[in-house]
Amino acid sequence: MHHDRSDFSDRTERMLQRRAENGWRPAGGPRRPRRTTVPRRPCRIVVGVSGSPASLAALRRAVAEARRCGRPLVALSAWEPPEGEALYCRWPDPRWARHWYEAARTRLADAFEHACGGVPADIDVTLRVERARPGPALLDLAAHPDDLLVLGTRPGLRRGPVRRHVRRHARCPVLTVPLAQPDRADLRALRRLIPTDFGT
């Protein structure tokens, strides 16, 4: 609709023009979207723990990085029913599900005991046990671009499904920690040992 402003004074026209230049809009017109502030959580270090020697090496490195950077550490042990979710849904057994959950929780606690002598008290540590695939569960926890995801790897082996998934979809830096291989000379010396060498 066309508005006839012929009866407006010059002063009123100038006032409306200044308001329009400053972003003012009449009632019912398009409004500027309000800026909403989303509280940011602190950037953290996320490590996957399966109980394997490679994951213990990753856990030790993640603890060291958390101490160095002063970031909170989140250690995840993910589990699924051994027969798979699809088959479990056909014959669910809550008692067995509870058993697998407890096994994953024990595995996570044992990993800290073996790798660090227990859960460190000098850093902020969160232990997470989730019923999910490890790859997506890790990426859900390490979703911020400034997070750090730590994974253990075994030298000489092809990338496993977790590592492939993380490499393909990670939104944050990924630190892979290779499992140190024993020296060949040490292995030869171990092979030559006999029971009496260990004493009684």
Coordinates of C-alpha atoms in Angstrom, one line a residue:
M1 CA 0.0 0.0 0.0
H2 CA 1.3 3.5 -0.9
H3 CA 1.3 6.0 1.9
D4 CA 0.9 9.7 1.1
R5 CA 3.4 11.6 3.2
S6 CA 2.7 15.0 1.6
D7 CA 1.3 16.4 4.8
F8 CA 4.5 15.4 6.8
S9 CA 6.8 18.2 7.8
D10 CA 10.4 18.2 6.7
R11 CA 11.4 17.7 10.3
T12 CA 9.3 14.6 10.6
E13 CA 10.8 13.2 7.4
R14 CA 14.3 13.8 8.6
M15 CA 13.5 12.1 11.9
L16 CA 12.1 9.0 10.2
Q17 CA 15.1 8.9 7.9
R18 CA 17.6 9.0 10.8
R19 CA 15.7 6.2 12.6
A20 CA 15.7 4.1 9.4
E21 CA 19.5 4.6 9.1
N22 CA 20.0 3.5 12.7
G23 CA 18.0 0.3 12.2
W24 CA 14.6 1.3 13.5
R25 CA 11.7 -0.4 12.0
P26 CA 8.0 0.4 12.4
A27 CA 5.8 -2.0 14.3
G28 CA 4.9 -5.1 12.3
G29 CA 8.0 -4.7 10.1
P30 CA 10.9 -7.2 9.9
R31 CA 12.9 -7.3 13.1
R32 CA 16.5 -8.0 13.6
P33 CA 17.1 -11.4 15.2
R34 CA 18.2 -11.2 18.9
R35 CA 21.6 -12.5 19.7
T36 CA 21.4 -15.3 22.1
T37 CA 24.5 -16.2 24.2
V38 CA 25.1 -19.9 24.6
P39 CA 27.2 -20.7 27.7
R40 CA 30.5 -22.2 26.5
R41 CA 31.8 -25.2 28.4
P42 CA 35.6 -25.5 29.0
C43 CA 37.5 -27.2 26.2
R44 CA 38.4 -30.7 27.4
I45 CA 40.5 -33.8 26.6
V46 CA 38.6 -36.9 25.7
V47 CA 40.2 -40.4 25.7
G48 CA 38.7 -43.7 24.7
V49 CA 39.5 -46.6 27.1
S50 CA 39.0 -50.2 26.1
G51 CA 41.4 -51.9 28.4
S52 CA 43.9 -52.7 25.7
P53 CA 47.6 -51.9 26.1
A54 CA 47.2 -49.2 23.4
S55 CA 44.3 -47.6 25.2
L56 CA 46.4 -47.6 28.4
A57 CA 49.1 -45.7 26.6
A58 CA 46.5 -43.2 25.3
L59 CA 45.2 -42.8 28.8
R60 CA 48.6 -42.0 30.2
R61 CA 49.2 -39.4 27.5
A62 CA 45.7 -37.9 28.0
V63 CA 46.4 -37.4 31.7
A64 CA 49.7 -35.8 30.9
E65 CA 48.0 -33.4 28.4
A66 CA 45.3 -32.5 31.0
R67 CA 48.0 -31.7 33.5
R68 CA 50.0 -29.6 31.0
C69 CA 47.0 -27.6 29.7
G70 CA 44.9 -27.5 32.8
R71 CA 41.9 -28.9 30.9
P72 CA 39.3 -31.4 32.3
L73 CA 39.7 -35.0 31.2
V74 CA 36.8 -37.2 30.1
A75 CA 37.6 -40.9 29.9
L76 CA 35.0 -43.0 28.0
S77 CA 34.4 -46.8 28.1
A78 CA 31.7 -47.6 25.5
W79 CA 30.0 -51.0 25.4
E80 CA 27.4 -52.8 23.3
P81 CA 25.8 -56.2 23.8
P82 CA 28.2 -58.8 22.4
E83 CA 25.5 -60.2 20.0
G84 CA 24.7 -56.7 18.7
E85 CA 21.9 -54.3 19.5
A86 CA 19.5 -55.7 16.8
L87 CA 19.6 -59.2 18.2
Y88 CA 19.5 -58.0 21.8
C89 CA 16.3 -56.0 21.1
R90 CA 14.7 -59.3 19.9
W91 CA 15.6 -61.0 23.2
P92 CA 16.4 -58.4 25.8
D93 CA 17.8 -59.4 29.1
P94 CA 18.3 -56.5 31.6
R95 CA 20.4 -58.7 33.9
W96 CA 22.9 -59.3 31.2
A97 CA 22.9 -55.7 30.1
R98 CA 23.6 -54.7 33.7
H99 CA 26.5 -57.2 33.7
W100 CA 28.0 -55.7 30.6
Y101 CA 27.7 -52.2 32.1
E102 CA 29.4 -53.3 35.3
A103 CA 32.2 -55.0 33.2
A104 CA 32.8 -51.7 31.3
R105 CA 32.8 -49.7 34.5
T106 CA 35.3 -52.1 36.1
R107 CA 37.4 -52.0 32.9
L108 CA 37.6 -48.2 33.1
A109 CA 38.6 -48.2 36.8
D110 CA 41.2 -50.9 36.2
A111 CA 42.6 -48.9 33.3
F112 CA 43.3 -45.9 35.6
E113 CA 44.8 -48.2 38.2
H114 CA 47.2 -49.8 35.7
A115 CA 48.1 -46.7 33.8
C116 CA 48.2 -44.1 36.5
G117 CA 48.0 -45.9 39.9
G118 CA 44.4 -44.7 40.2
V119 CA 42.3 -41.7 39.2
P120 CA 44.5 -38.6 39.5
A121 CA 43.4 -36.1 42.2
D122 CA 45.3 -33.1 40.7
I123 CA 43.1 -32.8 37.6
D124 CA 39.4 -32.7 36.8
V125 CA 38.5 -36.2 35.7
T126 CA 35.1 -37.5 34.6
L127 CA 34.5 -41.3 34.0
R128 CA 31.9 -42.1 31.5
V129 CA 30.4 -45.5 30.7
E130 CA 28.0 -45.4 27.8
R131 CA 26.0 -48.0 25.8
A132 CA 27.0 -46.9 22.3
R133 CA 29.4 -47.5 19.5
P134 CA 32.8 -46.2 20.6
G135 CA 33.4 -44.0 17.5
P136 CA 30.2 -42.0 17.6
A137 CA 30.2 -41.8 21.4
L138 CA 33.7 -40.3 21.4
L139 CA 32.8 -37.7 18.8
D140 CA 29.7 -36.7 20.8
L141 CA 32.0 -36.0 23.8
A142 CA 34.6 -34.2 21.7
A143 CA 32.3 -32.1 19.7
H144 CA 33.9 -28.7 20.3
P145 CA 36.6 -27.6 17.7
D146 CA 39.0 -26.8 20.6
D147 CA 38.7 -30.2 22.3
L148 CA 41.4 -32.8 22.0
L149 CA 40.6 -36.5 21.3
V150 CA 43.2 -39.1 22.3
L151 CA 43.3 -42.6 20.8
G152 CA 45.7 -45.4 21.2
T153 CA 47.1 -47.3 18.2
R154 CA 49.1 -50.5 17.7
P155 CA 52.0 -50.2 15.2
G156 CA 51.9 -52.4 12.2
L157 CA 48.1 -52.9 12.2
R158 CA 45.6 -51.4 9.8
R159 CA 43.2 -48.7 11.1
G160 CA 40.4 -50.2 13.1
P161 CA 36.7 -49.1 12.7
V162 CA 36.9 -46.7 15.6
R163 CA 40.0 -44.9 14.3
R164 CA 38.5 -44.8 10.7
H165 CA 35.3 -43.3 12.0
V166 CA 37.0 -40.7 14.1
R167 CA 39.4 -39.7 11.4
R168 CA 36.5 -39.2 9.0
H169 CA 34.1 -37.3 11.2
A170 CA 36.1 -35.6 14.0
R171 CA 35.5 -31.9 14.5
C172 CA 38.5 -31.4 16.8
P173 CA 42.2 -32.4 16.7
V174 CA 42.9 -36.1 17.2
L175 CA 46.1 -37.3 18.9
T176 CA 47.0 -40.9 18.2
V177 CA 49.3 -42.5 20.7
P178 CA 51.2 -45.5 19.3
L179 CA 51.9 -48.4 21.6
A180 CA 55.6 -48.6 22.3
Q181 CA 57.2 -51.8 20.9
P182 CA 59.7 -53.6 23.1
D183 CA 63.3 -53.5 21.9
R184 CA 64.4 -56.6 20.0
A185 CA 67.4 -57.1 22.3
D186 CA 65.1 -57.1 25.3
L187 CA 62.9 -59.7 23.7
R188 CA 65.8 -61.9 23.0
A189 CA 67.0 -61.6 26.6
L190 CA 63.5 -62.5 27.9
R191 CA 63.4 -65.6 25.7
R192 CA 66.6 -66.8 27.3
L193 CA 65.3 -66.5 30.8
I194 CA 64.5 -69.7 32.8
P195 CA 62.2 -70.0 35.9
T196 CA 65.1 -69.9 38.3
D197 CA 66.2 -66.5 37.0
F198 CA 63.1 -65.0 38.6
G199 CA 64.0 -66.3 42.1
T200 CA 61.5 -67.7 44.6

